[in-house]
Short mmCIF file of N, CA, C and O and ligand atoms in Angstrom, two decimals:
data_model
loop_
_atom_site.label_atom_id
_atom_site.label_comp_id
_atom_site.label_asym_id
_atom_site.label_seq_id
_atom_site.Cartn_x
_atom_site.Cartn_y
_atom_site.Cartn_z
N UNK A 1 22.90 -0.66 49.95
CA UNK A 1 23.59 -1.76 49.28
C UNK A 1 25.09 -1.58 49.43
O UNK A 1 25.62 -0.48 49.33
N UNK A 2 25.85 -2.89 49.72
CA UNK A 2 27.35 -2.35 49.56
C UNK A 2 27.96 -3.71 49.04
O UNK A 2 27.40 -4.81 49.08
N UNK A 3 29.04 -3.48 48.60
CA UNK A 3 29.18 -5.38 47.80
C UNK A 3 31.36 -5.06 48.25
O UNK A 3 32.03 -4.05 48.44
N UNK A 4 31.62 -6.37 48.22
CA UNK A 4 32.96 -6.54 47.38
C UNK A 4 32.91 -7.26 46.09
O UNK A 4 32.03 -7.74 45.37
N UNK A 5 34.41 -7.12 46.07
CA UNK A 5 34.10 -7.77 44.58
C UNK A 5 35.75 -8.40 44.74
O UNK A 5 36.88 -8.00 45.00
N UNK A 6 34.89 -9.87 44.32
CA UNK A 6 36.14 -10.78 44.46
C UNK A 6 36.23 -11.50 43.55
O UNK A 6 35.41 -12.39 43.34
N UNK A 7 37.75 -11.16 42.47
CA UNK A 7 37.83 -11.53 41.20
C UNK A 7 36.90 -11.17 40.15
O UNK A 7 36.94 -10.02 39.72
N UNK A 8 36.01 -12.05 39.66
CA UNK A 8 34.83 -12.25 38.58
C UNK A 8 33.84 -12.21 39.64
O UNK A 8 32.85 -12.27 38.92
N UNK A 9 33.44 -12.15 40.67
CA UNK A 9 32.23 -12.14 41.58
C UNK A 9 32.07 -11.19 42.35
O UNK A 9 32.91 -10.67 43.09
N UNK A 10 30.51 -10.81 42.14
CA UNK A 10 30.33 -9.68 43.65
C UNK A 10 30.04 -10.08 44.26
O UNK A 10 29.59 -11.16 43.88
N UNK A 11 29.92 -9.88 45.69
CA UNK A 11 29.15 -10.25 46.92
C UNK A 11 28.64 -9.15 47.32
O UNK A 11 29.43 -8.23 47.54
N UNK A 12 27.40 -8.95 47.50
CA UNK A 12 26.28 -8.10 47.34
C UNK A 12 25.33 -8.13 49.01
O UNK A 12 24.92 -9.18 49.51
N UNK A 13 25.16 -6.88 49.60
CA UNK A 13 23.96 -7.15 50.22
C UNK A 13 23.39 -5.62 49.87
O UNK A 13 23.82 -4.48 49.68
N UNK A 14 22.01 -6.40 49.91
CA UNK A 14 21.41 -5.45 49.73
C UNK A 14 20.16 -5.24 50.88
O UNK A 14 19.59 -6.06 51.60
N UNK A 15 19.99 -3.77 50.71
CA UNK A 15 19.09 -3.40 52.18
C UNK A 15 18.07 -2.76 52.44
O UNK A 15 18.13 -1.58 52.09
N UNK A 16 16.85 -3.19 53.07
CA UNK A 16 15.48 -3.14 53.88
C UNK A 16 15.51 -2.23 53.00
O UNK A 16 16.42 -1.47 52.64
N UNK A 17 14.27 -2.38 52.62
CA UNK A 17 13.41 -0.99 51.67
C UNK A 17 13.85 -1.19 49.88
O UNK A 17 13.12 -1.04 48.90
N UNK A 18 15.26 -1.58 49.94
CA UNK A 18 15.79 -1.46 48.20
C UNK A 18 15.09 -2.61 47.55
O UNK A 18 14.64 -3.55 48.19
N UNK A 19 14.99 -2.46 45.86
CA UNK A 19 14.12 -3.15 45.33
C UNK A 19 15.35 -3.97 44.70
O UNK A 19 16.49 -3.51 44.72
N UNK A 20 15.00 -5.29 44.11
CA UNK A 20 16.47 -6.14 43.62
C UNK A 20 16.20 -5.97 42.66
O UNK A 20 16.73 -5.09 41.99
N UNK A 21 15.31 -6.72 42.24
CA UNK A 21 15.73 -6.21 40.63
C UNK A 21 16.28 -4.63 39.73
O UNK A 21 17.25 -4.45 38.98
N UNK A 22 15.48 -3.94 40.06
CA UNK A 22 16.01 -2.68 39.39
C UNK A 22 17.25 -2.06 39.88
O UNK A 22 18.09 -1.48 39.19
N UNK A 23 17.27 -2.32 41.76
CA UNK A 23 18.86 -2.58 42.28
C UNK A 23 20.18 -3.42 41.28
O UNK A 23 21.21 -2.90 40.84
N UNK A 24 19.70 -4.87 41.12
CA UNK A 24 20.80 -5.17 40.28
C UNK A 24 21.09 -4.82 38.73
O UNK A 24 22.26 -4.85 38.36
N UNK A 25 19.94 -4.45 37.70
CA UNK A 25 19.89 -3.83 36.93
C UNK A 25 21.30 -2.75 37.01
O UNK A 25 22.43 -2.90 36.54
N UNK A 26 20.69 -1.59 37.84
CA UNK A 26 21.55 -0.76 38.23
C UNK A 26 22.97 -0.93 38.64
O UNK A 26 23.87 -0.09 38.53
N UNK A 27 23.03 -2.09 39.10
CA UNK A 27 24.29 -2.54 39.66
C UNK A 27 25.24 -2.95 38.46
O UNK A 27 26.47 -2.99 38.44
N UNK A 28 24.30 -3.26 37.42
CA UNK A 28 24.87 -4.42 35.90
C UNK A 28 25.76 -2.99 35.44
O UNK A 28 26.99 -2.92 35.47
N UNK A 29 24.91 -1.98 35.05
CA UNK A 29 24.91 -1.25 34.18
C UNK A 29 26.27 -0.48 35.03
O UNK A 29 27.43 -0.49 34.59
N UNK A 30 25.97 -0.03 35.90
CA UNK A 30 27.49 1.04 36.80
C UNK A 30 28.58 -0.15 36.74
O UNK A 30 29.61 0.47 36.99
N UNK A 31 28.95 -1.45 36.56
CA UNK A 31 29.91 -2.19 36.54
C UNK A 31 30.40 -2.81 35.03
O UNK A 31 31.45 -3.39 34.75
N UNK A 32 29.53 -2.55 34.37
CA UNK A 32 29.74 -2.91 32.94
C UNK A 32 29.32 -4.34 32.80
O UNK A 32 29.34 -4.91 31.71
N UNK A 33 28.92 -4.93 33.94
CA UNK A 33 28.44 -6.63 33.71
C UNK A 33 27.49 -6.65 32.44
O UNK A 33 26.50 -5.93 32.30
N UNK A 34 28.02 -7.69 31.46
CA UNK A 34 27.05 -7.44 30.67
C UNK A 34 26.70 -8.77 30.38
O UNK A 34 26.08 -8.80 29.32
N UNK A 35 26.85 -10.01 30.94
CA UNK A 35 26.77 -11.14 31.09
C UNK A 35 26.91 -12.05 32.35
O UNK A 35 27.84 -11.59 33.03
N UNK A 36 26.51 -12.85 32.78
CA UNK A 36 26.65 -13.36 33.80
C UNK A 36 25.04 -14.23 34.88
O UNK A 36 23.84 -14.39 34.69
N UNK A 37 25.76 -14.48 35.64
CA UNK A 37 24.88 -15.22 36.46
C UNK A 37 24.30 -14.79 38.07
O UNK A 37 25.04 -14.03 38.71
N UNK A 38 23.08 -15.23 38.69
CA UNK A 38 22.84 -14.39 39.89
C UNK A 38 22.10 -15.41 40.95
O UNK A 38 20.94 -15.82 40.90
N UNK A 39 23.02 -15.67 41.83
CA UNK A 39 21.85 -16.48 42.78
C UNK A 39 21.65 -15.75 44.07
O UNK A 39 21.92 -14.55 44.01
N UNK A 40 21.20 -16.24 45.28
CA UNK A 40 21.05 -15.32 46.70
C UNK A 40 19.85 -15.80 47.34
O UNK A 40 19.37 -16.93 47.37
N UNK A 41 19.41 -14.51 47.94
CA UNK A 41 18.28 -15.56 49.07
C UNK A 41 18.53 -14.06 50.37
O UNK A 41 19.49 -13.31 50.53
N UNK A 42 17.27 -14.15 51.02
CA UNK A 42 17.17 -13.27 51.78
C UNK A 42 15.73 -12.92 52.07
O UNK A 42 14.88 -13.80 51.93
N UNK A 43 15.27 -11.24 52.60
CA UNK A 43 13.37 -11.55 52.39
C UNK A 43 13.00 -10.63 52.60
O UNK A 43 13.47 -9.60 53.08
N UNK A 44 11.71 -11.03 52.10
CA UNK A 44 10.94 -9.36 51.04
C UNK A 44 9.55 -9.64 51.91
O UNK A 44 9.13 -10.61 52.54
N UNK A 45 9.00 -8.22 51.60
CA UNK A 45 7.62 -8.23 52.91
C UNK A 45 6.62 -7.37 51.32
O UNK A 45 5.55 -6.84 51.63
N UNK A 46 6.99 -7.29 49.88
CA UNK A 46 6.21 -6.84 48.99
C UNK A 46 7.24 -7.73 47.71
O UNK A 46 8.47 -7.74 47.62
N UNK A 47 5.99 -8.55 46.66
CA UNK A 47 7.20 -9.62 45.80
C UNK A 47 6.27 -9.46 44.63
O UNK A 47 5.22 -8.95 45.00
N UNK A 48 6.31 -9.73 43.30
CA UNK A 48 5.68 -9.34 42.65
C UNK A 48 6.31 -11.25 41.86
O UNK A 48 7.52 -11.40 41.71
N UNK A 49 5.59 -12.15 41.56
CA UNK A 49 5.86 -13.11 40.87
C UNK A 49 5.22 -13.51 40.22
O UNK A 49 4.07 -13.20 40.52
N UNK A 50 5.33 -14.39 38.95
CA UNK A 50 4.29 -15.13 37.60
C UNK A 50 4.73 -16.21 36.68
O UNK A 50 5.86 -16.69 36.54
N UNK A 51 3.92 -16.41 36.25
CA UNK A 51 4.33 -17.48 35.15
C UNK A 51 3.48 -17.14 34.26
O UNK A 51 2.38 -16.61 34.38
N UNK A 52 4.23 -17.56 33.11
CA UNK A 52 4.36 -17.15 31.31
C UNK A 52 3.43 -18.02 31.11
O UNK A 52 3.68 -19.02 31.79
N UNK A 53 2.29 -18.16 30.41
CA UNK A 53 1.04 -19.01 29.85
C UNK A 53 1.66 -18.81 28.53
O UNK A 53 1.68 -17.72 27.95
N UNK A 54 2.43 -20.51 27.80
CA UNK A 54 2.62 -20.23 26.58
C UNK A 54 1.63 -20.45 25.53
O UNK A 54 1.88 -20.68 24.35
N UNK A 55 0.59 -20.37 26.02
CA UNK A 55 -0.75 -20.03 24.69
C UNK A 55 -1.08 -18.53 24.87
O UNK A 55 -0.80 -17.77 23.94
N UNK A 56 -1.41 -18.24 25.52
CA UNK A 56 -1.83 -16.53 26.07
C UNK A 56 -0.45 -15.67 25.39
O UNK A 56 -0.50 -14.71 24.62
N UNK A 57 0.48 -16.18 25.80
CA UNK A 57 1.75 -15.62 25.65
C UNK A 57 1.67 -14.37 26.58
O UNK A 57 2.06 -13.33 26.05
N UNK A 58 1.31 -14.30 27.65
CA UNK A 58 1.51 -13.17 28.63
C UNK A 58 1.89 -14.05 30.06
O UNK A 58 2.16 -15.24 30.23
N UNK A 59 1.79 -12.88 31.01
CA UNK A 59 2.51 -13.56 32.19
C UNK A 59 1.08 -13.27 32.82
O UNK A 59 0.23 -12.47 32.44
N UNK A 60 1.04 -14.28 34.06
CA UNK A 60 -0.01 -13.74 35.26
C UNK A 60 0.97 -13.71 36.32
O UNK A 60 1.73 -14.54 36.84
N UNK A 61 0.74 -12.68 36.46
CA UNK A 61 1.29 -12.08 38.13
C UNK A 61 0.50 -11.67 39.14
O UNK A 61 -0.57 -11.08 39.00
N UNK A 62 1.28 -12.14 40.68
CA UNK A 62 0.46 -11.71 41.81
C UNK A 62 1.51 -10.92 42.34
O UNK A 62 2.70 -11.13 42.13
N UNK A 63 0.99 -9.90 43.13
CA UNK A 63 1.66 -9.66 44.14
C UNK A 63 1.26 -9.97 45.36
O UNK A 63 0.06 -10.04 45.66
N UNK A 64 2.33 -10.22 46.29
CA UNK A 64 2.33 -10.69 47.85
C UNK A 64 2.97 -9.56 48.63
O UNK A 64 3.92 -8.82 48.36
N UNK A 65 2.08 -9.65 49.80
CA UNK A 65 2.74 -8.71 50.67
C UNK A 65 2.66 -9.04 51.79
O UNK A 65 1.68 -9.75 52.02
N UNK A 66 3.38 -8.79 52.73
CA UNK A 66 3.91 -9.77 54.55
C UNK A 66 4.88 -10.44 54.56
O UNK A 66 5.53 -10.36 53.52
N UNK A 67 5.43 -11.37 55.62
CA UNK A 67 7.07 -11.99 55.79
C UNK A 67 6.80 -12.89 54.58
O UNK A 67 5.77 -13.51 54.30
N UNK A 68 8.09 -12.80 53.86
CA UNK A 68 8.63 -13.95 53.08
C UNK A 68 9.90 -14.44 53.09
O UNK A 68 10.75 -13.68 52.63
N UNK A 69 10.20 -15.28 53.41
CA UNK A 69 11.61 -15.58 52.66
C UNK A 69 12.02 -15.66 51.85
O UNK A 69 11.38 -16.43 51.14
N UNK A 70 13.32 -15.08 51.13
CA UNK A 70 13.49 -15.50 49.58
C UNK A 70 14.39 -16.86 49.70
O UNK A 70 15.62 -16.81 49.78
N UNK A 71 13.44 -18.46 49.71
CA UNK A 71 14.78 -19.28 49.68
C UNK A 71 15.92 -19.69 48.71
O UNK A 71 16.95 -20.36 48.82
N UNK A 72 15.24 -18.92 47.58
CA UNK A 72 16.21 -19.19 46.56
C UNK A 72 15.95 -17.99 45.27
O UNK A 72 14.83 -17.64 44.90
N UNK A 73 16.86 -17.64 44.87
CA UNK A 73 16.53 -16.41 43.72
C UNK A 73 18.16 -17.34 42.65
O UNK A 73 19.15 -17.93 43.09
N UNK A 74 17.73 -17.07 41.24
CA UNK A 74 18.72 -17.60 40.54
C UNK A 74 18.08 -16.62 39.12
O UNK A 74 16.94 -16.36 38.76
N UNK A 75 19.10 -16.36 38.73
CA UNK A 75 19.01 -15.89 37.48
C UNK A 75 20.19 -15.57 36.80
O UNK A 75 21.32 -15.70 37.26
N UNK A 76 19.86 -15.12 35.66
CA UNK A 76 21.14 -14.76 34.42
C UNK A 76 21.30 -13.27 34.23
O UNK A 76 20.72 -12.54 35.03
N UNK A 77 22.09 -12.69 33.19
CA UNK A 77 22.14 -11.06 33.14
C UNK A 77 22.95 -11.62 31.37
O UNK A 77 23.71 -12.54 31.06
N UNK A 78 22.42 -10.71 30.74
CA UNK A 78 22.28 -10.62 29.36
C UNK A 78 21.91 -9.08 28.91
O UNK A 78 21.70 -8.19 29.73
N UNK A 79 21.89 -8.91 27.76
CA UNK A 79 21.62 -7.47 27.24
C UNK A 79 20.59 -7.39 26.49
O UNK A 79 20.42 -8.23 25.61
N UNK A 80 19.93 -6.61 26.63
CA UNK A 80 18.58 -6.42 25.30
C UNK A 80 19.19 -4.94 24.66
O UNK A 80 19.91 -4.37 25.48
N UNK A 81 19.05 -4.31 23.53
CA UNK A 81 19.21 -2.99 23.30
C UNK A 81 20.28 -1.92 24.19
O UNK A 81 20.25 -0.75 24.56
N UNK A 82 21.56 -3.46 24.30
CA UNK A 82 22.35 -2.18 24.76
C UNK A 82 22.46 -2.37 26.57
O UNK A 82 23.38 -2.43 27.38
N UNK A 83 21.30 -2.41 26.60
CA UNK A 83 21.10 -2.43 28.67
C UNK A 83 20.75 -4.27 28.97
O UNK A 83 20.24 -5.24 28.40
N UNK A 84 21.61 -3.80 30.57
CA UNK A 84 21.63 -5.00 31.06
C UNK A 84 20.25 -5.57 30.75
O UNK A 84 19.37 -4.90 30.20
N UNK A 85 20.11 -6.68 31.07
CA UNK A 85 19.12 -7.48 31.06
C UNK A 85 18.56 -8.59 31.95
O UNK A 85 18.72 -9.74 31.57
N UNK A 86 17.83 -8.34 33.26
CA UNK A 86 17.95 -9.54 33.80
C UNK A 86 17.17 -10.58 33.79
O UNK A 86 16.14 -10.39 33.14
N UNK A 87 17.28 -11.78 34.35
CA UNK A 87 16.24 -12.39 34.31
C UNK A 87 16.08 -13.26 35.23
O UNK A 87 16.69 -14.33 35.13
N UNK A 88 15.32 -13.04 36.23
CA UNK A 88 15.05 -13.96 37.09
C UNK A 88 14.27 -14.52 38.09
O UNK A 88 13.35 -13.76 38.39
N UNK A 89 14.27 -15.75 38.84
CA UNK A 89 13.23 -16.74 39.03
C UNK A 89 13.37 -16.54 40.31
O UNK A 89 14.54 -16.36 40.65
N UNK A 90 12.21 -16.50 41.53
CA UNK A 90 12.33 -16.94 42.62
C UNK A 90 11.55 -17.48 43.23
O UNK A 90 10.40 -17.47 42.78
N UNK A 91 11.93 -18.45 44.95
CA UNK A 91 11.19 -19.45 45.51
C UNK A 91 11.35 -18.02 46.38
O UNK A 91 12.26 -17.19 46.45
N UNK A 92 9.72 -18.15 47.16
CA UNK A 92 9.97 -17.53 48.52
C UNK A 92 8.46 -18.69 49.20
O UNK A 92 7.54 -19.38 48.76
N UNK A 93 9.18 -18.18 50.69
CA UNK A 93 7.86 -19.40 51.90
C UNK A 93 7.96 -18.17 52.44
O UNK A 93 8.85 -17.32 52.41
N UNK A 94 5.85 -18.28 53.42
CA UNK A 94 5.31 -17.90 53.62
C UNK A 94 5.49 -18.54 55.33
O UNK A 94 6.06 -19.60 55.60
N UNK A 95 4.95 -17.73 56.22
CA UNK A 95 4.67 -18.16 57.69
C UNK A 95 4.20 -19.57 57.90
O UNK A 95 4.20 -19.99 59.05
N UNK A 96 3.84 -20.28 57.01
CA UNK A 96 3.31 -22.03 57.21
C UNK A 96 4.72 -22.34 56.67
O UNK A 96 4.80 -23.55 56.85
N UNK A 97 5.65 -22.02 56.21
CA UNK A 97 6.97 -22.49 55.41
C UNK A 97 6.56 -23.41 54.06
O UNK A 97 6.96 -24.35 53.37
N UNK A 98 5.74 -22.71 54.15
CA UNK A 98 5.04 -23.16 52.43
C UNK A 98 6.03 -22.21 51.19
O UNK A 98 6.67 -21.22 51.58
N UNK A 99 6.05 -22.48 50.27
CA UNK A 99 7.17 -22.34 49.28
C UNK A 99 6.16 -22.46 47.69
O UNK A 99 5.39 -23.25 47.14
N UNK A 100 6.66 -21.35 47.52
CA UNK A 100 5.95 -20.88 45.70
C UNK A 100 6.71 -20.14 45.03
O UNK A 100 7.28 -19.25 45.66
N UNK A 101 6.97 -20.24 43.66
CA UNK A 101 7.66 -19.19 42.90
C UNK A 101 7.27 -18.68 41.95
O UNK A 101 6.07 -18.57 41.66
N UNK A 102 8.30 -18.22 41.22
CA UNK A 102 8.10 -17.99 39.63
C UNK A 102 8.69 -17.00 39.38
O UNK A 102 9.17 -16.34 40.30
N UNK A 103 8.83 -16.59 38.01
CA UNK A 103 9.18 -15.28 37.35
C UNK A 103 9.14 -14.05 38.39
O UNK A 103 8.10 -13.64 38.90
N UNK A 104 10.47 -13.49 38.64
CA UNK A 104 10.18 -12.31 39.85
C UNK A 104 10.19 -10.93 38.82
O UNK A 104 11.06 -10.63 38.01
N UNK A 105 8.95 -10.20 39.13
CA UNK A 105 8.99 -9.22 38.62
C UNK A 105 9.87 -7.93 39.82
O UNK A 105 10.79 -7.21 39.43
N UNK A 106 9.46 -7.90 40.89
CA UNK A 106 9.92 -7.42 41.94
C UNK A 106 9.95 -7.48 43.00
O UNK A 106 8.86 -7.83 43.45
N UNK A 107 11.06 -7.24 44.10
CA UNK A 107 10.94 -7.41 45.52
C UNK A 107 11.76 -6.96 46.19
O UNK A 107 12.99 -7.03 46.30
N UNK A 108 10.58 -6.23 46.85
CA UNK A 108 11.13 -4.87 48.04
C UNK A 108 11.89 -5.81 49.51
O UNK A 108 11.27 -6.49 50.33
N UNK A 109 13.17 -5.59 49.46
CA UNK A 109 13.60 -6.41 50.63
C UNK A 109 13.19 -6.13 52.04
O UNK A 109 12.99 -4.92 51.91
N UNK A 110 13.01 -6.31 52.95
CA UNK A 110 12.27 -6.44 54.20
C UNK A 110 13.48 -6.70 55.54
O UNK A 110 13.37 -5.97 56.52
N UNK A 111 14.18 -7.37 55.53
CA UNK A 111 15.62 -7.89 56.48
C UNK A 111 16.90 -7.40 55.46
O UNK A 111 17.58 -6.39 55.65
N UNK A 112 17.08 -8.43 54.26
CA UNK A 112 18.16 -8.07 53.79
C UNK A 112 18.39 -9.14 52.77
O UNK A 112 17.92 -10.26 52.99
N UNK A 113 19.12 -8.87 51.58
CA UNK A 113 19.59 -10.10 50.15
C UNK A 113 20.83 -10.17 50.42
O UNK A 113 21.52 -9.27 50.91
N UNK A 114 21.20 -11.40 50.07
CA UNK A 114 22.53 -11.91 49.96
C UNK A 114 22.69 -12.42 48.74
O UNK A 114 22.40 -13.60 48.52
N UNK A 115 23.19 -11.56 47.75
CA UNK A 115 23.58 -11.92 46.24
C UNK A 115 24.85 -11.99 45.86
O UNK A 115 25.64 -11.11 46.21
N UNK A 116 25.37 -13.36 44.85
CA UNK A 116 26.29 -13.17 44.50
C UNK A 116 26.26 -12.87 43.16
O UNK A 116 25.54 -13.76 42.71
N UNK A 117 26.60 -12.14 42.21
CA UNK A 117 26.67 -12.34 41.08
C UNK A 117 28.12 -12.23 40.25
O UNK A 117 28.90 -11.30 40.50
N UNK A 118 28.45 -13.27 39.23
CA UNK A 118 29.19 -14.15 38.57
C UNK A 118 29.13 -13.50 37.24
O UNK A 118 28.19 -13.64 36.44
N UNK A 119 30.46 -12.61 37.01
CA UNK A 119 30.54 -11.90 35.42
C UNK A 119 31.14 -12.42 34.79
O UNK A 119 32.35 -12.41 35.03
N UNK A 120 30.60 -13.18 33.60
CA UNK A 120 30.93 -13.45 32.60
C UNK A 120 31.72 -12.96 31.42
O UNK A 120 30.82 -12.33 30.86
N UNK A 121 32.67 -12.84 30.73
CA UNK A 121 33.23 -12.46 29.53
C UNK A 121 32.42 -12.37 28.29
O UNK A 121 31.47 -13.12 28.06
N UNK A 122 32.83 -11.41 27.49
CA UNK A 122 31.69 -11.33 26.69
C UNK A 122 30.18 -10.89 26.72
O UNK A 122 29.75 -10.33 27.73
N UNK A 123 29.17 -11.17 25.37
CA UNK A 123 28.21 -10.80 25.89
C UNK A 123 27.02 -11.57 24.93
O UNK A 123 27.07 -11.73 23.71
N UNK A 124 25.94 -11.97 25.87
CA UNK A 124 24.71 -12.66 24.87
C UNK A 124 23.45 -11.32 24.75
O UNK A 124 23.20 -10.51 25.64
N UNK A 125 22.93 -11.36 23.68
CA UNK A 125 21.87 -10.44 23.50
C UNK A 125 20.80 -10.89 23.35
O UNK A 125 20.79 -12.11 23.17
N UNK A 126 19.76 -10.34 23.34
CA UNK A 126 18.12 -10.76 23.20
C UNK A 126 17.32 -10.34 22.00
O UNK A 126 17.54 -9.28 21.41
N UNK A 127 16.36 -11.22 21.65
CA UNK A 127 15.47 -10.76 20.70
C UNK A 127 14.07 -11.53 20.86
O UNK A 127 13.75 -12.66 21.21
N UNK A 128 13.24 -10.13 20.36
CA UNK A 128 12.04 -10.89 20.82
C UNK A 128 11.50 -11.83 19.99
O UNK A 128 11.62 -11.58 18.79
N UNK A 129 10.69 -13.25 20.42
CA UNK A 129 10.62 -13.82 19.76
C UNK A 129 9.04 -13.72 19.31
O UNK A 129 8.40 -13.44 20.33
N UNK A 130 8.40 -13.80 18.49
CA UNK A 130 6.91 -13.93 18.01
C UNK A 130 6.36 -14.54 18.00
O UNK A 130 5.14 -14.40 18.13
N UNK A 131 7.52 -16.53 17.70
CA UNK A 131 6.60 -17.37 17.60
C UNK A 131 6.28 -17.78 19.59
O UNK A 131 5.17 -18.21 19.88
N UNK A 132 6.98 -17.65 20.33
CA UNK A 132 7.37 -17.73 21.93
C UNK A 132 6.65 -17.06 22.54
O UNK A 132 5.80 -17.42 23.37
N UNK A 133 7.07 -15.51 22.02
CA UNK A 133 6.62 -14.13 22.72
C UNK A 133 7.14 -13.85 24.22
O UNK A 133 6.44 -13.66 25.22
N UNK A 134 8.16 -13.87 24.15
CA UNK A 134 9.36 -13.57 24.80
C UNK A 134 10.72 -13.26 24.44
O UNK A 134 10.89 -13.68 23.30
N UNK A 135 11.63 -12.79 24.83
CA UNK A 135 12.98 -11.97 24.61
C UNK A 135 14.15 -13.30 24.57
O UNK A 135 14.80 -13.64 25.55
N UNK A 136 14.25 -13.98 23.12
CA UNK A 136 15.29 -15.00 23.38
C UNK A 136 16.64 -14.82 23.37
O UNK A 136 17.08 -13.73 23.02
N UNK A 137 17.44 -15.78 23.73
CA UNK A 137 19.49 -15.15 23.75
C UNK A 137 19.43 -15.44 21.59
O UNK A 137 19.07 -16.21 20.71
N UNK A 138 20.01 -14.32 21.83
CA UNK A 138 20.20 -14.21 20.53
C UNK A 138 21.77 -14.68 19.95
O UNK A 138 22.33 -13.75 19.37
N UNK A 139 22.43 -15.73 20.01
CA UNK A 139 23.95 -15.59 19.86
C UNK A 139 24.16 -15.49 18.50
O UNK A 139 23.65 -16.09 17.55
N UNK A 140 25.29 -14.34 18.61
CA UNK A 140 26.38 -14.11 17.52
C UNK A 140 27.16 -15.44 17.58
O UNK A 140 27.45 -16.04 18.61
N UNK A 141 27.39 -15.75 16.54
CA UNK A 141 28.48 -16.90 16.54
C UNK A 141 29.58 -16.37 15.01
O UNK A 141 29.28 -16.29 13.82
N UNK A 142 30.59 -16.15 15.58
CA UNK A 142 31.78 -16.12 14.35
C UNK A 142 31.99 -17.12 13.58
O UNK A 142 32.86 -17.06 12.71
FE1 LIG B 1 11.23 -16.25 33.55
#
């Protein structure tokens, strides 16, 4: 991985074999980002994605493995307990250029990511919610 950093933004790539999420995690936490935003795109050959069943209140996840593209990854960065927090969604297509997403749990890059991520001032926190059953922004408001 190697990034600049221009102004409030990184520009990020990240490389064959590294995992993104726990990559940018890592990335939040060594930069102090403790808020902010994340989009990019690039491609993973192992992806781990789902969607939240809000009666079940759990996620179903698949994992995929072979060429993908990531055509779109977008997410936020927030804090739960202190540590970054991320959260985020991705589209990836398959060899028919068929296109599916969802909730990315993980993905091992394969070519290479092109992320920017956008630090925000300040900071939003999380709490879990019971009636949801998920981790909502919790804002302080003065
Ligand atoms: Fe989600």
């Amino acid at each position: 991985m190697d990034f600049i950093k221009n102004e409030n933004k990184y520009i990020l790539r990240l490389d064959k074999g590294e995992e993104i999420v726990s990559t940018l995690a890592d990335f939040c936490k060594e930069n102090s980002i403790t808020l902010g935003k994340i989009t990019g795109l690039g491609s993973t050959n192992k992806v781990k994605i789902g969607l939240f069943n809000t009666h079940t209140k759990r996620y179903s996840s698949k994992e995929f493995t072979g060429d993908f593209e990531i055509v779109n990854l977008t997410g936020n960065i927030s804090t739960m307990n202190k540590e970054p927090y991320l959260h985020i969604h991705a589209t990836i297509s398959d060899s028919n250029l068929d296109a599916f997403g969802g909730h990315l749990n993980y993905a091992i890059i394969s070519g290479t990511a092109e992320i920017i991520i956008e630090s925000l001032p300040g900071y939003v926190d999380r709490e879990f919610s019971e009636e949801i059953g998920l981790n909502l922004f919790k804002f302080i408001k003065e």
